[in-house]
Short mmCIF file of C-alpha atoms in Angstrom, two decimals:
data_model
loop_
_atom_site.label_atom_id
_atom_site.label_comp_id
_atom_site.label_asym_id
_atom_site.label_seq_id
_atom_site.Cartn_x
_atom_site.Cartn_y
_atom_site.Cartn_z
CA ASN A 1 9.46 -28.21 50.26
CA ALA A 2 7.13 -28.42 47.28
CA GLY A 3 7.60 -24.78 46.21
CA VAL A 4 4.65 -23.78 44.03
CA THR A 5 2.09 -26.43 43.16
CA GLN A 6 -0.79 -26.21 40.69
CA THR A 7 -3.79 -28.41 40.09
CA PRO A 8 -4.91 -29.77 37.76
CA LYS A 9 -2.04 -30.31 35.30
CA PHE A 10 -4.36 -30.74 32.32
CA GLN A 11 -8.01 -29.86 31.73
CA VAL A 12 -10.40 -29.95 28.81
CA LEU A 13 -13.57 -27.88 29.04
CA LYS A 14 -16.51 -27.23 26.81
CA THR A 15 -17.47 -23.66 25.98
CA GLY A 16 -19.53 -22.21 28.82
CA GLN A 17 -18.27 -24.55 31.53
CA SER A 18 -16.66 -23.17 34.64
CA MET A 19 -13.62 -24.30 36.58
CA THR A 20 -11.14 -23.20 39.21
CA LEU A 21 -7.39 -23.53 38.91
CA GLN A 22 -5.69 -24.02 42.24
CA CYS A 23 -2.28 -22.75 43.29
CA ALA A 24 -0.50 -23.23 46.60
CA GLN A 25 2.94 -22.23 47.84
CA ASP A 26 5.01 -23.15 50.87
CA MET A 27 7.62 -20.43 50.37
CA ASN A 28 6.00 -17.89 52.70
CA HIS A 29 5.96 -15.26 49.95
CA ASN A 30 3.48 -12.42 50.09
CA SER A 31 3.06 -11.82 46.35
CA MET A 32 1.36 -14.29 44.04
CA TYR A 33 0.55 -14.08 40.34
CA TRP A 34 -1.47 -15.75 37.63
CA TYR A 35 -0.12 -15.67 34.06
CA ARG A 36 -1.25 -17.15 30.80
CA GLN A 37 1.18 -18.21 28.13
CA ASP A 38 0.23 -18.39 24.47
CA PRO A 39 2.60 -19.25 21.60
CA GLY A 40 4.75 -16.29 20.60
CA MET A 41 3.26 -13.99 23.24
CA GLY A 42 5.31 -14.67 26.31
CA LEU A 43 3.68 -14.51 29.71
CA ARG A 44 0.78 -12.14 30.22
CA LEU A 45 -0.36 -11.20 33.70
CA ILE A 46 -4.00 -11.98 34.49
CA TYR A 47 -4.25 -11.07 38.18
CA TYR A 48 -1.91 -10.65 41.07
CA SER A 49 -2.09 -10.47 44.84
CA ALA A 50 0.42 -8.36 46.73
CA SER A 51 -0.60 -9.86 50.05
CA GLU A 52 -3.29 -11.91 51.71
CA GLY A 53 -6.64 -10.20 51.27
CA THR A 54 -5.70 -8.08 48.25
CA THR A 55 -6.02 -8.75 44.54
CA ASP A 56 -5.49 -6.56 41.48
CA LYS A 57 -6.04 -6.83 37.76
CA GLY A 58 -3.18 -7.40 35.42
CA GLU A 59 -2.93 -7.00 31.66
CA VAL A 60 -5.63 -9.53 30.62
CA PRO A 61 -8.20 -9.96 33.44
CA ASN A 62 -11.40 -10.23 31.40
CA GLY A 63 -13.18 -13.56 31.84
CA TYR A 64 -11.33 -14.44 35.05
CA ASN A 65 -11.75 -14.00 38.78
CA VAL A 66 -9.33 -14.75 41.59
CA SER A 67 -9.39 -15.46 45.29
CA ARG A 68 -6.51 -15.12 47.70
CA LEU A 69 -7.80 -17.57 50.25
CA ASN A 70 -4.88 -17.20 52.62
CA LYS A 71 -1.16 -16.55 52.36
CA ARG A 72 -0.54 -19.97 50.80
CA GLU A 73 -3.34 -20.23 48.25
CA PHE A 74 -4.35 -18.19 45.21
CA SER A 75 -7.04 -19.57 42.90
CA LEU A 76 -8.10 -18.55 39.40
CA ARG A 77 -11.68 -19.07 38.26
CA LEU A 78 -13.12 -19.17 34.77
CA GLU A 79 -16.84 -18.58 35.12
CA SER A 80 -17.82 -19.32 31.51
CA ALA A 81 -14.93 -20.74 29.52
CA ALA A 82 -14.35 -19.62 25.94
CA PRO A 83 -12.03 -21.09 23.25
CA SER A 84 -9.91 -17.92 23.51
CA GLN A 85 -8.99 -19.02 27.03
CA THR A 86 -7.19 -22.09 25.71
CA SER A 87 -3.71 -21.58 27.08
CA VAL A 88 -1.12 -22.67 29.58
CA TYR A 89 -1.68 -21.06 32.96
CA PHE A 90 1.17 -20.45 35.38
CA CYS A 91 0.97 -19.45 38.99
CA ALA A 92 3.99 -17.71 40.50
CA THR A 93 5.18 -16.25 43.77
CA ARG A 94 7.73 -13.50 44.22
CA ARG A 95 10.44 -13.14 46.79
CA GLN A 96 10.53 -9.49 47.77
CA ARG A 97 14.08 -9.30 48.99
CA ILE A 98 17.41 -9.43 47.25
CA TYR A 99 16.57 -10.65 43.77
CA ASN A 100 12.78 -10.27 43.61
CA GLU A 101 12.74 -13.43 41.58
CA GLN A 102 9.51 -15.15 40.70
CA PHE A 103 9.06 -18.86 41.32
CA PHE A 104 6.69 -20.57 38.91
CA GLY A 105 4.50 -23.60 39.33
CA PRO A 106 4.49 -26.40 36.74
CA GLY A 107 1.49 -24.97 34.88
CA THR A 108 -2.01 -26.05 33.91
CA ARG A 109 -2.66 -26.82 30.27
CA LEU A 110 -6.26 -25.85 29.52
CA THR A 111 -8.15 -26.56 26.32
CA VAL A 112 -11.59 -25.09 25.75
CA LEU A 113 -13.57 -26.73 22.96
CA GLY B 1 1.54 1.00 28.76
CA GLN B 2 4.93 -0.55 29.12
CA GLN B 3 5.98 -2.86 26.30
CA VAL B 4 8.90 -5.24 26.23
CA MET B 5 10.20 -6.63 22.96
CA GLN B 6 12.76 -9.31 22.24
CA ILE B 7 14.72 -10.24 19.15
CA PRO B 8 15.18 -12.61 17.54
CA GLN B 9 12.03 -14.65 17.99
CA TYR B 10 13.86 -17.85 17.06
CA GLN B 11 17.53 -18.77 16.79
CA HIS B 12 19.03 -22.00 15.54
CA VAL B 13 22.73 -22.51 16.23
CA GLN B 14 25.25 -25.28 15.89
CA GLU B 15 26.58 -26.57 19.18
CA GLY B 16 29.64 -24.54 20.10
CA GLU B 17 28.45 -21.34 18.41
CA ASP B 18 27.61 -18.24 20.39
CA PHE B 19 24.09 -16.88 20.89
CA THR B 20 22.71 -13.47 21.81
CA THR B 21 19.18 -12.31 22.51
CA TYR B 22 18.19 -8.68 22.91
CA CYS B 23 15.47 -7.13 25.02
CA ASN B 24 14.08 -3.62 24.54
CA SER B 25 11.59 -1.72 26.67
CA SER B 26 9.40 1.20 25.63
CA THR B 27 10.03 2.81 29.03
CA THR B 28 12.93 3.15 31.45
CA LEU B 29 13.20 0.21 33.80
CA SER B 30 14.19 0.05 37.43
CA ASN B 31 15.37 -3.51 36.99
CA ILE B 32 15.24 -6.36 34.53
CA GLN B 33 15.13 -10.09 35.03
CA TRP B 34 15.93 -13.02 32.78
CA TYR B 35 14.23 -16.40 32.84
CA LYS B 36 14.76 -19.67 31.00
CA GLN B 37 11.98 -22.08 30.09
CA ARG B 38 12.83 -25.56 28.88
CA PRO B 39 10.40 -27.15 26.38
CA GLY B 40 7.33 -28.31 28.30
CA GLY B 41 8.56 -26.73 31.51
CA HIS B 42 8.04 -23.60 33.51
CA PRO B 43 10.11 -20.39 33.58
CA VAL B 44 13.10 -20.47 35.90
CA PHE B 45 14.80 -17.34 37.18
CA LEU B 46 18.33 -16.72 35.93
CA ILE B 47 19.34 -13.25 37.08
CA GLN B 48 18.30 -9.69 37.92
CA LEU B 49 20.09 -6.54 36.77
CA VAL B 50 19.55 -3.24 38.55
CA LYS B 51 22.29 -0.75 37.75
CA SER B 52 22.81 1.20 34.55
CA GLY B 53 25.50 -0.50 32.46
CA GLU B 54 25.63 -3.51 34.75
CA VAL B 55 27.24 -6.69 33.46
CA LYS B 56 26.90 -10.03 35.22
CA LYS B 57 28.26 -13.42 34.30
CA GLN B 58 27.12 -16.93 35.11
CA LYS B 59 29.59 -19.41 33.66
CA ARG B 60 28.98 -19.17 29.87
CA LEU B 61 26.12 -16.65 30.21
CA THR B 62 26.73 -12.90 30.17
CA PHE B 63 23.95 -10.46 30.98
CA GLN B 64 24.07 -6.75 30.30
CA PHE B 65 21.81 -3.83 31.25
CA GLY B 66 21.96 -0.81 28.99
CA GLU B 67 23.18 2.60 30.08
CA ALA B 68 19.73 4.11 29.58
CA LYS B 69 18.11 1.16 31.41
CA LYS B 70 15.80 0.51 28.46
CA ASN B 71 17.54 -2.50 26.95
CA SER B 72 19.33 -5.64 27.97
CA SER B 73 21.06 -8.59 26.39
CA LEU B 74 21.90 -12.19 27.17
CA HIS B 75 24.92 -13.74 25.50
CA ILE B 76 25.77 -17.44 25.66
CA THR B 77 29.29 -18.47 24.73
CA ALA B 78 29.86 -21.86 23.09
CA THR B 79 26.30 -23.12 23.28
CA GLN B 80 25.54 -26.63 24.48
CA THR B 81 22.47 -28.78 23.93
CA THR B 82 21.49 -28.09 27.52
CA ASP B 83 20.98 -24.43 26.58
CA VAL B 84 17.92 -25.32 24.49
CA GLY B 85 14.80 -23.44 25.59
CA THR B 86 13.09 -20.08 25.49
CA TYR B 87 14.73 -17.10 27.16
CA PHE B 88 12.49 -14.35 28.51
CA CYS B 89 13.33 -10.94 29.81
CA ALA B 90 10.98 -9.24 32.27
CA GLY B 91 11.16 -5.56 33.14
CA ARG B 92 9.81 -3.50 36.01
CA GLU B 93 9.28 0.26 35.87
CA GLY B 94 9.17 1.33 39.49
CA ASN B 95 11.22 0.06 42.41
CA TYR B 96 8.14 -0.90 44.38
CA GLY B 97 5.81 -2.01 41.64
CA GLN B 98 4.41 -5.50 41.87
CA ASN B 99 4.56 -6.34 38.24
CA PHE B 100 7.19 -7.35 35.78
CA VAL B 101 6.24 -7.19 32.09
CA PHE B 102 7.57 -10.15 30.14
CA GLY B 103 8.92 -10.05 26.63
CA PRO B 104 7.69 -12.62 24.09
CA GLY B 105 10.88 -14.66 24.44
CA THR B 106 13.60 -16.00 22.15
CA ARG B 107 13.48 -19.69 21.41
CA LEU B 108 16.93 -21.24 21.09
CA SER B 109 17.59 -24.50 19.28
CA VAL B 110 21.04 -26.05 19.45
CA LEU B 111 21.98 -28.60 16.84
CA PRO B 112 24.50 -31.23 18.01
#
């Protein structure tokens, strides 16, 4: 089992370019999340999806859109990248029984010039 | 909105010394989780605490949830170089809420 996978691992964009970050899970979890991580600021929630077909805004949704394509896949789109979106992006799923723990993907390191 | 704070931001210890990080929430939590992130890696779940005053141990790690369910701590006894990384707490307000709010983390360095 691959767990949570993310593509790409690294990306450099110019200001104004668009791109989609892909996330897929084989854990059969309903909930999926997108976070960004900046130095000294921990993990901030961008969007989440409680189940297939639903998405909701998190703490920092501006400049992003998401799609929950099916139970396995949850993508994050930057329509017009800005330097302030330079960050490490993590996708996560959550097991909703017992420990509610989140399982994180390896991350995408994005630089916007 | 809910805020989660952690202190210290950084901690440097000599191998074998103890280490403690503290997590404080602006609101009462239903549960709190702890994660560890190695340098260059992704966060990995360590534990979840649910009950007021709960204490759980994992080998050299001791986790505590405050009586008022607004604070928590992680204590590592006799640190090892493998303990290096950033430790995050994440708190949830309601039992059925989807979101956990993460603290900014405490970065631990262990000198051999």
